[in-house]
CSV table of C-alpha atoms in Angstrom, one decimal:
chain,number,residue,atom,x,y,z
A,307,UNK,CA,25.0,-3.7,-24.8
A,308,UNK,CA,26.5,-0.4,-23.6
A,309,UNK,CA,30.2,-0.3,-22.9
A,310,UNK,CA,31.1,-1.1,-19.3
A,311,UNK,CA,32.5,1.8,-17.4
A,312,UNK,CA,35.2,1.5,-14.8
A,313,UNK,CA,33.7,4.1,-12.4
A,314,UNK,CA,30.0,4.9,-12.0
A,315,UNK,CA,29.0,8.4,-13.3
A,316,UNK,CA,25.9,8.5,-11.2
A,317,UNK,CA,25.3,6.9,-7.7
A,318,UNK,CA,21.9,6.3,-6.3
A,319,UNK,CA,21.2,5.7,-2.6
A,320,UNK,CA,17.9,3.8,-2.4
A,321,UNK,CA,16.2,3.5,1.0
A,322,UNK,CA,13.2,1.5,2.2
A,323,UNK,CA,11.8,0.3,5.6
A,324,UNK,CA,11.2,-3.4,4.8
A,325,UNK,CA,13.5,-6.3,5.8
A,326,UNK,CA,16.4,-7.3,3.4
A,327,UNK,CA,15.2,-10.8,2.6
A,328,UNK,CA,14.4,-10.7,-1.2
A,329,UNK,CA,12.2,-13.9,-1.0
A,330,UNK,CA,9.7,-12.5,1.6
A,331,UNK,CA,10.1,-8.8,1.5
A,332,UNK,CA,8.2,-6.8,-1.2
A,333,UNK,CA,10.5,-3.8,-1.2
A,334,UNK,CA,13.7,-5.9,-1.0
A,335,UNK,CA,12.6,-7.9,-4.0
A,336,UNK,CA,11.6,-4.8,-6.0
A,337,UNK,CA,14.7,-2.8,-5.2
A,338,UNK,CA,17.0,-5.7,-6.0
A,339,UNK,CA,15.4,-6.1,-9.4
A,340,UNK,CA,15.6,-2.3,-9.9
A,341,UNK,CA,19.3,-2.2,-9.0
A,342,UNK,CA,20.4,-5.0,-11.3
A,343,UNK,CA,18.4,-3.8,-14.3
A,344,UNK,CA,19.7,-0.3,-14.0
A,345,UNK,CA,23.3,-1.2,-13.5
A,346,UNK,CA,23.2,-3.8,-16.3
A,347,UNK,CA,21.4,-1.6,-18.8
A,348,UNK,CA,23.6,1.5,-18.2
A,349,UNK,CA,26.7,-0.6,-18.3
A,350,UNK,CA,27.5,0.3,-14.8
A,351,UNK,CA,27.3,4.1,-15.4
A,352,UNK,CA,24.5,4.3,-12.8
A,353,UNK,CA,25.3,2.5,-9.5
A,354,UNK,CA,22.4,1.7,-7.2
A,355,UNK,CA,23.3,1.2,-3.5
A,356,UNK,CA,20.5,-0.4,-1.4
A,357,UNK,CA,19.7,0.6,2.2
A,358,UNK,CA,16.9,-1.8,3.4
A,359,UNK,CA,15.5,-2.3,6.8
A,360,UNK,CA,15.2,1.4,7.7
A,361,UNK,CA,19.0,2.0,7.6
A,362,UNK,CA,18.3,5.5,6.3
A,363,UNK,CA,15.4,6.1,8.8
A,364,UNK,CA,11.7,5.5,8.8
A,365,UNK,CA,9.4,6.1,5.8
A,366,UNK,CA,8.9,9.8,6.7
A,367,UNK,CA,12.6,10.5,7.1
A,368,UNK,CA,13.3,8.8,3.8
A,369,UNK,CA,10.8,10.9,2.0
A,370,UNK,CA,12.2,14.1,3.6
A,371,UNK,CA,15.7,13.0,2.5
A,372,UNK,CA,14.5,12.3,-1.1
A,373,UNK,CA,12.8,15.7,-1.2
A,374,UNK,CA,16.1,17.3,-0.1
A,375,UNK,CA,18.1,15.2,-2.5
A,376,UNK,CA,20.4,13.7,0.1
A,377,UNK,CA,18.8,10.3,-0.7
A,378,UNK,CA,18.0,9.8,-4.4
A,379,UNK,CA,15.2,7.2,-4.2
A,380,UNK,CA,12.9,6.1,-1.5
A,381,UNK,CA,10.2,3.4,-1.3
A,382,UNK,CA,7.4,4.0,1.1
A,383,UNK,CA,3.6,3.8,1.6
A,384,UNK,CA,1.3,5.6,4.1
A,385,UNK,CA,3.5,8.6,5.1
A,386,UNK,CA,3.7,9.9,1.5
A,387,UNK,CA,0.2,11.5,1.8
A,388,UNK,CA,1.9,13.8,4.4
A,389,UNK,CA,3.9,15.3,1.5
A,390,UNK,CA,1.2,15.0,-1.3
A,391,UNK,CA,-2.2,15.0,0.3
A,392,UNK,CA,-4.0,13.9,-2.9
A,393,UNK,CA,-2.4,10.5,-2.4
A,394,UNK,CA,-5.0,10.1,0.5
A,395,UNK,CA,-7.7,9.1,-2.2
A,396,UNK,CA,-6.3,5.6,-1.9
A,397,UNK,CA,-7.8,5.5,1.6
A,398,UNK,CA,-11.3,5.4,0.2
A,399,UNK,CA,-12.7,2.0,1.4
A,400,UNK,CA,-13.6,-0.7,-1.2
A,401,UNK,CA,-12.1,1.5,-3.9
A,402,UNK,CA,-10.5,-1.3,-5.9
A,403,UNK,CA,-12.7,-4.4,-6.3
A,404,UNK,CA,-9.7,-6.5,-7.3
A,405,UNK,CA,-6.0,-6.5,-7.7
A,406,UNK,CA,-6.2,-6.3,-11.5
A,407,UNK,CA,-8.4,-3.2,-11.3
A,408,UNK,CA,-5.9,-1.6,-8.9
A,409,UNK,CA,-3.0,-2.4,-11.2
A,410,UNK,CA,-4.7,-0.9,-14.3
A,411,UNK,CA,-5.9,2.2,-12.5
A,412,UNK,CA,-2.4,2.9,-11.1
A,413,UNK,CA,-0.7,2.2,-14.4
A,414,UNK,CA,-3.3,4.3,-16.4
A,415,UNK,CA,-4.1,8.0,-16.9
A,416,UNK,CA,-5.2,8.5,-13.2
A,417,UNK,CA,-1.9,7.2,-11.9
A,418,UNK,CA,-0.1,9.5,-14.2
A,419,UNK,CA,-2.2,12.5,-13.3
A,420,UNK,CA,-1.6,11.9,-9.6
A,421,UNK,CA,2.1,11.6,-10.2
A,422,UNK,CA,2.2,14.9,-12.1
A,423,UNK,CA,0.3,16.6,-9.3
A,424,UNK,CA,2.6,15.2,-6.5
A,425,UNK,CA,5.7,16.1,-8.6
A,426,UNK,CA,4.6,19.7,-8.8
A,427,UNK,CA,3.9,19.8,-5.1
A,428,UNK,CA,6.9,17.9,-3.7
A,429,UNK,CA,9.8,17.9,-6.2
A,430,UNK,CA,9.5,14.0,-6.0
A,431,UNK,CA,8.7,12.0,-9.0
A,432,UNK,CA,6.7,8.8,-8.5
A,433,UNK,CA,8.7,6.3,-10.6
A,434,UNK,CA,6.1,3.5,-10.0
A,435,UNK,CA,3.3,2.3,-7.7
A,436,UNK,CA,3.2,-1.1,-6.0
A,437,UNK,CA,0.9,-2.8,-3.6
A,438,UNK,CA,1.0,-3.1,0.1
A,439,UNK,CA,-2.2,-5.1,-0.3
A,440,UNK,CA,-5.7,-5.4,1.0
A,441,UNK,CA,-6.7,-5.2,4.7
A,442,UNK,CA,-9.2,-7.6,6.2
A,443,UNK,CA,-11.3,-7.8,9.3
A,444,UNK,CA,-10.7,-10.5,12.0
A,445,UNK,CA,-12.6,-11.1,15.2
A,446,UNK,CA,-13.2,-13.7,17.9
A,447,UNK,CA,-17.0,-13.4,18.1
A,448,UNK,CA,-18.7,-14.4,14.8
A,449,UNK,CA,-18.5,-14.8,11.1
A,450,UNK,CA,-18.8,-11.3,9.5
A,451,UNK,CA,-20.7,-11.5,6.1
A,452,UNK,CA,-22.3,-8.1,6.0
A,453,UNK,CA,-21.7,-4.7,7.6
A,454,UNK,CA,-24.5,-5.4,10.1
A,455,UNK,CA,-22.4,-8.2,11.5
A,456,UNK,CA,-19.9,-5.6,13.0
A,457,UNK,CA,-22.6,-4.1,15.1
A,458,UNK,CA,-21.7,-3.9,18.7
A,459,UNK,CA,-18.2,-5.4,18.2
A,460,UNK,CA,-15.1,-3.5,19.4
A,461,UNK,CA,-12.3,-3.3,16.8
A,462,UNK,CA,-8.7,-2.3,17.3
A,463,UNK,CA,-7.8,0.3,14.7
A,464,UNK,CA,-4.8,2.6,14.0
A,465,UNK,CA,-5.1,6.1,15.3
A,466,UNK,CA,-6.4,7.2,12.0
A,467,UNK,CA,-9.7,9.0,11.2
A,468,UNK,CA,-10.2,6.8,8.0
A,469,UNK,CA,-10.3,3.6,10.1
A,470,UNK,CA,-12.3,5.1,12.9
A,471,UNK,CA,-15.0,6.3,10.4
A,472,UNK,CA,-14.9,3.0,8.5
A,473,UNK,CA,-15.6,0.9,11.6
A,474,UNK,CA,-18.1,3.4,13.1
A,475,UNK,CA,-20.1,3.5,9.8
A,476,UNK,CA,-20.9,-0.2,10.2
A,477,UNK,CA,-22.0,0.1,13.8
A,478,UNK,CA,-18.7,-1.3,15.3
A,479,UNK,CA,-16.8,0.5,18.0
A,480,UNK,CA,-13.4,1.6,16.8
A,481,UNK,CA,-10.7,1.5,19.5
A,482,UNK,CA,-7.3,3.0,18.8
A,483,UNK,CA,-4.6,0.7,20.3
A,484,UNK,CA,-0.8,0.8,19.5
A,485,UNK,CA,0.2,-2.1,17.3
A,486,UNK,CA,2.6,-3.7,19.8
A,487,UNK,CA,-0.3,-3.9,22.4
A,488,UNK,CA,-2.8,-5.4,19.9
A,489,UNK,CA,-2.2,-9.1,20.6
A,490,UNK,CA,-2.7,-8.6,24.4
A,491,UNK,CA,-5.8,-6.6,23.9
A,492,UNK,CA,-7.4,-9.3,21.7
A,493,UNK,CA,-6.3,-12.0,24.1
A,494,UNK,CA,-7.8,-10.2,27.1
A,495,UNK,CA,-11.0,-9.4,25.1
A,496,UNK,CA,-10.5,-5.6,25.5
A,497,UNK,CA,-11.4,-5.6,21.9
A,498,UNK,CA,-13.2,-8.3,19.7
A,499,UNK,CA,-11.4,-7.8,16.5
A,500,UNK,CA,-8.9,-5.9,14.3
A,501,UNK,CA,-8.0,-5.3,10.7
A,502,UNK,CA,-4.8,-5.9,8.8
A,503,UNK,CA,-3.3,-7.5,5.7
A,504,UNK,CA,-2.8,-11.3,5.9
A,505,UNK,CA,1.0,-10.9,6.3
A,506,UNK,CA,0.5,-8.9,9.5
A,507,UNK,CA,-2.0,-11.2,10.9
A,508,UNK,CA,0.3,-14.1,10.4
A,509,UNK,CA,3.4,-12.4,11.6
A,510,UNK,CA,1.8,-11.1,14.8
A,511,UNK,CA,0.3,-14.6,15.5
A,512,UNK,CA,-3.2,-13.1,15.7
A,513,UNK,CA,-4.6,-16.5,14.7
A,514,UNK,CA,-4.0,-17.6,18.3
A,515,UNK,CA,-6.5,-15.0,19.6
A,516,UNK,CA,-8.8,-14.5,16.5
A,517,UNK,CA,-11.1,-17.2,15.1
A,518,UNK,CA,-12.8,-15.5,12.1
A,519,UNK,CA,-11.4,-13.6,9.1
A,520,UNK,CA,-13.5,-11.9,6.4
A,521,UNK,CA,-11.8,-11.2,3.1
A,522,UNK,CA,-13.6,-7.9,2.6
A,523,UNK,CA,-10.4,-6.1,1.4
A,524,UNK,CA,-11.7,-2.8,2.8
A,525,UNK,CA,-8.6,-0.7,1.9
A,526,UNK,CA,-5.8,-1.3,-0.5
A,527,UNK,CA,-2.3,0.0,0.6
A,528,UNK,CA,-0.3,1.6,-2.1
A,529,UNK,CA,3.5,1.9,-2.1
A,530,UNK,CA,5.4,4.6,-4.0
A,531,UNK,CA,8.9,4.6,-5.4
A,532,UNK,CA,10.0,8.2,-5.4
A,533,UNK,CA,13.0,9.8,-7.0
A,534,UNK,CA,14.3,13.3,-6.4
A,535,UNK,CA,13.4,15.2,-9.6
A,536,UNK,CA,16.5,17.4,-9.7
A,537,UNK,CA,18.6,14.2,-9.7
A,538,UNK,CA,16.4,12.6,-12.2
A,539,UNK,CA,16.7,15.5,-14.7
A,540,UNK,CA,20.5,15.5,-14.3
A,541,UNK,CA,20.5,12.0,-15.9
A,542,UNK,CA,20.8,11.6,-19.7
A,543,UNK,CA,17.4,10.9,-21.3
A,544,UNK,CA,18.4,7.3,-22.1
A,545,UNK,CA,19.1,6.6,-18.5
A,546,UNK,CA,15.9,8.2,-17.4
A,547,UNK,CA,14.0,5.7,-19.7
A,548,UNK,CA,16.0,2.9,-18.2
A,549,UNK,CA,15.1,4.0,-14.6
A,550,UNK,CA,11.4,4.3,-15.5
A,551,UNK,CA,11.3,0.8,-17.1
A,552,UNK,CA,13.3,-0.8,-14.3
A,553,UNK,CA,10.9,0.8,-11.7
A,554,UNK,CA,7.8,-0.6,-13.5
A,555,UNK,CA,9.4,-4.1,-13.6
A,556,UNK,CA,10.4,-3.8,-9.9
A,557,UNK,CA,6.7,-3.2,-9.0
A,558,UNK,CA,5.8,-6.4,-10.8
A,559,UNK,CA,8.2,-8.2,-8.5
A,560,UNK,CA,6.9,-6.5,-5.4
A,561,UNK,CA,3.3,-7.3,-6.3
A,562,UNK,CA,4.3,-10.9,-7.0
A,563,UNK,CA,6.0,-11.4,-3.6
A,564,UNK,CA,2.9,-9.9,-1.9
A,565,UNK,CA,0.5,-12.1,-3.8
A,566,UNK,CA,2.6,-15.2,-3.0
A,567,UNK,CA,2.9,-14.3,0.6
A,568,UNK,CA,-0.9,-13.8,0.8
A,569,UNK,CA,-1.7,-17.1,-0.8
A,570,UNK,CA,0.6,-19.0,1.5
A,571,UNK,CA,-0.4,-16.9,4.4
A,572,UNK,CA,-4.1,-17.6,3.9
A,573,UNK,CA,-3.5,-21.3,3.8
A,574,UNK,CA,-1.3,-21.0,6.9
A,575,UNK,CA,-4.1,-19.2,8.8
A,576,UNK,CA,-6.7,-21.8,7.8
A,577,UNK,CA,-4.3,-24.6,9.0
A,578,UNK,CA,-4.0,-22.8,12.3
A,579,UNK,CA,-7.8,-23.0,12.7
A,580,UNK,CA,-9.1,-19.7,11.4
A,581,UNK,CA,-12.4,-19.7,9.7
A,582,UNK,CA,-12.1,-17.6,6.5
A,583,UNK,CA,-15.1,-16.0,4.8
A,584,UNK,CA,-15.1,-14.3,1.4
A,585,UNK,CA,-18.1,-12.0,0.8
A,586,UNK,CA,-20.2,-12.4,-2.3
A,587,UNK,CA,-20.3,-9.5,-4.8
A,588,UNK,CA,-23.7,-8.5,-3.3
A,589,UNK,CA,-22.3,-8.5,0.2
A,590,UNK,CA,-19.3,-6.6,-0.9
A,591,UNK,CA,-21.6,-4.0,-2.4
A,592,UNK,CA,-23.3,-3.6,1.0
A,593,UNK,CA,-19.9,-2.9,2.7
A,594,UNK,CA,-19.1,-0.3,0.0
A,595,UNK,CA,-22.5,1.5,0.3
A,596,UNK,CA,-22.2,1.8,4.0
A,597,UNK,CA,-18.5,2.7,4.4
A,598,UNK,CA,-17.7,4.8,1.4
A,599,UNK,CA,-19.9,7.9,2.1
A,600,UNK,CA,-18.6,8.1,5.8
A,601,UNK,CA,-14.9,8.1,4.8
A,602,UNK,CA,-15.4,10.2,1.7
A,603,UNK,CA,-17.1,12.9,3.8
A,604,UNK,CA,-13.9,13.1,5.9
A,605,UNK,CA,-11.5,12.8,2.9
A,606,UNK,CA,-13.4,15.6,1.1
A,607,UNK,CA,-12.1,18.0,3.8
A,608,UNK,CA,-8.6,16.8,3.2
A,609,UNK,CA,-8.2,16.6,-0.6
A,610,UNK,CA,-11.3,18.1,-2.1
A,611,UNK,CA,-14.1,16.5,-4.2
A,612,UNK,CA,-12.3,16.8,-7.5
A,613,UNK,CA,-9.6,14.2,-6.8
A,614,UNK,CA,-12.1,11.9,-5.1
A,615,UNK,CA,-14.3,11.9,-8.3
A,616,UNK,CA,-11.2,11.5,-10.5
A,617,UNK,CA,-10.2,8.2,-8.7
A,618,UNK,CA,-13.8,6.9,-8.5
A,619,UNK,CA,-14.3,7.5,-12.2
A,620,UNK,CA,-10.9,6.0,-13.1
A,621,UNK,CA,-11.9,2.8,-11.3
A,622,UNK,CA,-15.3,2.7,-13.1
A,623,UNK,CA,-13.6,3.1,-16.5
A,624,UNK,CA,-11.0,0.4,-15.7
A,625,UNK,CA,-13.8,-2.0,-14.6
A,626,UNK,CA,-15.7,-1.3,-17.8
A,627,UNK,CA,-12.6,-1.8,-20.0
A,628,UNK,CA,-11.8,-5.1,-18.2
A,629,UNK,CA,-15.4,-6.3,-18.6
A,630,UNK,CA,-15.3,-6.0,-22.4
């Protein structure tokens, strides 16, 4: 291996919002793998200091700091589209039919093209993508098998046009409620249901106030590992390659932690008495047919048609390749 250096030539501050526990936190697992690979493979020439649990601020602040270069690497999800609006294409509902299609699309030509666009616009390089995971509907009224089953039900949503349009397209009534107030709103039947990843449903104990969950996976949250481009270009080529490879490997760890948490979480929710329904391919197609046009119409005004078509085509090509 490379000769070990006594003092690091390059120091990286890496910030993320997630808890520090590497066994349950996606970004803690990923960043820890990244740190050790980079330090090991550069013989200590590049030192990576981790700042988990929002120590360097929330996701938006971290992105600002990476853009400025006061923080070298940030890991964040949603707020990135505030810096590179093209990243909003991941908000298209029922975009990825499976985890594997998501992985391949992000690792493939589309992921690279989006990264190039965002780099030009922000001065931040996407080192890798990882999953925040699929979001599912829960409610206290009935089993939801098709979009028609949402009709007349009130759903707590984030204050976000994507989710408002999504629920409304199926005949449900979207009701923006702050996350800390969601449990009480469900308990008091102010709303019938909500939508979130399994981990959030478990963590917030929503199984106490929700009977049914539908594994419709309407949106897939994407996480970005961003590096300041000026800093990245200041590194020797060989270190740049090491960082890229370590980032891709770290994403595998993030995804693994998320998949494990979802598997264990799903069983936990069933044990707590939730009825879980997984839509058939035909039912999933119904959800897609109803929800996609409504949200795409909104997103077209945000990002333009070209990028929407690019991602939809990339998913189709990925599916076709996997079906061979």
